[in-house]
Amino acid sequence: MRDIRSIIRRILLSVFLLSLIAGTGTFYFVLHDRAVQQAEEQARTLLATALAVRSYTNEHILPKLSQLPPTTFNEETVPSFAAQTVFRSLGGQSSGYTYREPALNPTSPADRASAFEIDLIRQFRDRDTLTELTGVHDSGTERLFYVAKPMRITNAACLICHDTPERAPPAMLARYGSANGFGWQLNEVIGIQLLTVPVTRQFSGLMTLTAYLAGGLLLIFTLCYAALSATLDALLVQPLKSLATAADAASVSGGHAVSVPRGAASELSSIAAAIERLRRSLARSMAQLGRDDSAR
Ligand code: HEC
C-alpha cells in the first residue's frame, strides 16, 4: 500500500515531466523557427541589395569608366568587386554580415571558395534545377544563416575577362595575373553568391528563454506539490489518523465520544458519526451484558 502523498508526488512528477518535454520542446522549436525566419528575411533583403549594387555597376559604372584609356584596370567596373566591397564596409567578417562571390577557379585569390562554399557550389553544379540553398552554418566561431544562389555564366560578355588570358584586357592581367579565373564556360556554374547573417546571439537567447520556461514550470509544480500535500495533510491524513485512534480506543475500552477533528474534510463527518454510533451500541450491548450477568 502506498500513502496518498507518494501517489500525488508520482502523478505530479509525471505531469511535470510530460509538460516539461512537450512544453519546452514546442516552445523551443517555435522560437527557433521564428529566429530562422527573421534571419532569412534579413538575408533576402541584403542579398537584393548586393544584386542591386551589381546591376548598378553593370549599367552605370562600367559604361562610364570603360571610356577611360585602357592602360589601367579599374576594378570598380567589376560587378563582383563593387558588391563585395560595399558589404565589407558593412562590418566585414567579424559582424557576420557578409556577401561573397566565391568561385572554384577565381580571378581574385580572395574569392577562393572555402570547403563549405565548395560543397555548396558542387550541389549547384550537380543539380541544374537547384536555384537556391539556405541553412544555418557553423563557422567555428559563429553560427550564420546563409542564402546561396548559383553564379551561372549566361552572358557571353562575361567571358571577355574570364575566358582566356589572351582575350582579357592586358591591364587586368597585369593586376591579377593569368593563372586564375580563366577557362569559364557559358552556362557553367562557376561559383555562388553567398550572403550570411549572424544568428549566434538569437540562438543563445533562445536557450535562455527555454531555460526560464523550464525553471518556471519547475517552480509551479513544486508549489502545487507543496500546497496539495499540505492541504491533504490537514484535511485528510491527520483527521483520519485521529479517527483511527478514536475508533481503536472505542473498540477496546468504550472510549470517549468520537467527533470529526477540527479542520477535517466534511466527507469525514459521516465516518465519525458511524464510529460514534458503533461505539454507543457497543457500550449499550456491554451494559446489557453486565446487567444480565449480575441478574443471574
Ligand atoms: C572587365 C573584365 C570583367 C568582366 C567583363 C567580368 N568580370 Fe568577373 N571579375 C573580373 C575581375 C578582375 C574579378 C576579380 C575582382 C576582385 O578583385 O574581387 C572578377 C570577379 C568575378 C567573380 C568573383 C570570383 C572571382 O573570380 O574572383 C565572379 C563570380 C565574376 N567575376 C563573375 C562575372 C560575371 C557573371 C560576369 C558577366 C556578367 C563577369 N564576371 C564579367 C573581371 C571581369
Short mmCIF file of C-alpha atoms and ligand atoms in Angstrom, two decimals, residues 54 58 62 73 75 77-82 84-85 88 101-103 105-112 151-155 157-162 169 172 175-176 181 184 190-192, ligand 1:
data_model
loop_
_atom_site.label_atom_id
_atom_site.label_comp_id
_atom_site.label_asym_id
_atom_site.label_seq_id
_atom_site.Cartn_x
_atom_site.Cartn_y
_atom_site.Cartn_z
CA ARG A 54 25.94 44.55 -59.03
CA ASN A 58 26.98 46.94 -64.78
CA LEU A 62 31.00 50.08 -66.45
CA PHE A 73 42.41 48.35 -64.97
CA GLU A 75 38.27 47.08 -60.59
CA THR A 77 33.92 48.38 -63.10
CA VAL A 78 33.75 44.76 -61.93
CA PRO A 79 30.26 43.99 -60.51
CA SER A 80 31.67 41.34 -58.19
CA PHE A 81 34.25 43.76 -56.79
CA ALA A 82 31.67 46.52 -56.25
CA GLN A 84 31.73 42.64 -52.19
CA THR A 85 33.46 45.93 -51.33
CA ARG A 88 32.95 44.62 -46.49
CA GLU A 101 31.10 35.52 -54.63
CA PRO A 102 33.38 32.56 -54.12
CA ALA A 103 34.40 30.53 -57.16
CA ASN A 105 38.66 28.98 -60.03
CA PRO A 106 38.53 32.67 -59.04
CA THR A 107 40.19 35.67 -60.61
CA SER A 108 40.94 37.18 -57.24
CA PRO A 109 42.57 34.87 -54.65
CA ALA A 110 40.31 36.42 -52.00
CA ASP A 111 37.35 34.79 -53.78
CA ARG A 112 38.70 31.24 -53.50
CA MET A 151 26.60 32.00 -60.35
CA ARG A 152 25.91 30.72 -63.84
CA ILE A 153 27.61 32.37 -66.78
CA THR A 154 24.68 33.25 -69.03
CA ASN A 155 26.12 36.39 -70.61
CA ALA A 157 30.22 39.38 -72.33
CA CYS A 158 31.48 37.94 -69.04
CA LEU A 159 33.86 35.76 -70.98
CA ILE A 160 35.83 38.76 -72.26
CA CYS A 161 37.62 38.68 -68.92
CA HIS A 162 37.04 35.09 -67.81
CA PRO A 169 42.32 43.20 -71.06
CA MET A 172 43.60 43.24 -65.91
CA ARG A 175 46.81 43.24 -61.91
CA TYR A 176 45.52 39.67 -61.46
CA GLY A 181 39.95 32.88 -63.21
CA TRP A 184 34.97 29.57 -67.55
CA ILE A 190 31.44 28.74 -61.71
CA GLY A 191 30.65 29.88 -58.18
CA ILE A 192 27.91 31.18 -55.92
C1 HEC B 1 36.24 43.71 -67.37
C2 HEC B 1 36.54 42.33 -67.04
C3 HEC B 1 35.45 41.52 -66.41
C4 HEC B 1 34.20 41.28 -66.91
C5 HEC B 1 33.55 41.79 -68.19
C6 HEC B 1 33.56 40.41 -65.92
N1 HEC B 1 34.40 40.15 -64.90
FE1 HEC B 1 34.06 38.97 -63.33
N2 HEC B 1 35.77 39.53 -62.48
C7 HEC B 1 36.72 40.32 -63.08
C8 HEC B 1 37.78 40.59 -62.12
C9 HEC B 1 39.01 41.42 -62.37
C10 HEC B 1 37.41 39.92 -60.92
C11 HEC B 1 38.12 39.97 -59.58
C12 HEC B 1 37.55 41.15 -58.80
C13 HEC B 1 38.08 41.28 -57.37
O1 HEC B 1 39.23 41.71 -57.23
O2 HEC B 1 37.32 41.00 -56.47
C14 HEC B 1 36.15 39.29 -61.20
C15 HEC B 1 35.48 38.50 -60.30
C16 HEC B 1 34.34 37.82 -60.58
C17 HEC B 1 33.71 36.89 -59.66
C18 HEC B 1 34.17 36.56 -58.24
C19 HEC B 1 35.06 35.37 -58.25
C20 HEC B 1 36.40 35.67 -58.79
O3 HEC B 1 36.68 35.15 -59.85
O4 HEC B 1 37.18 36.41 -58.14
C21 HEC B 1 32.61 36.40 -60.28
C22 HEC B 1 31.63 35.40 -59.72
C23 HEC B 1 32.56 37.04 -61.58
N3 HEC B 1 33.60 37.87 -61.72
C24 HEC B 1 31.55 36.82 -62.46
C25 HEC B 1 31.38 37.56 -63.61
C26 HEC B 1 30.20 37.52 -64.43
C27 HEC B 1 28.97 36.63 -64.15
C28 HEC B 1 30.39 38.41 -65.42
C29 HEC B 1 29.40 38.76 -66.50
C30 HEC B 1 28.14 39.36 -66.04
C31 HEC B 1 31.69 39.00 -65.21
N4 HEC B 1 32.27 38.46 -64.11
C32 HEC B 1 32.27 39.93 -66.07
C33 HEC B 1 36.70 40.81 -64.36
C34 HEC B 1 35.56 40.81 -65.14
#
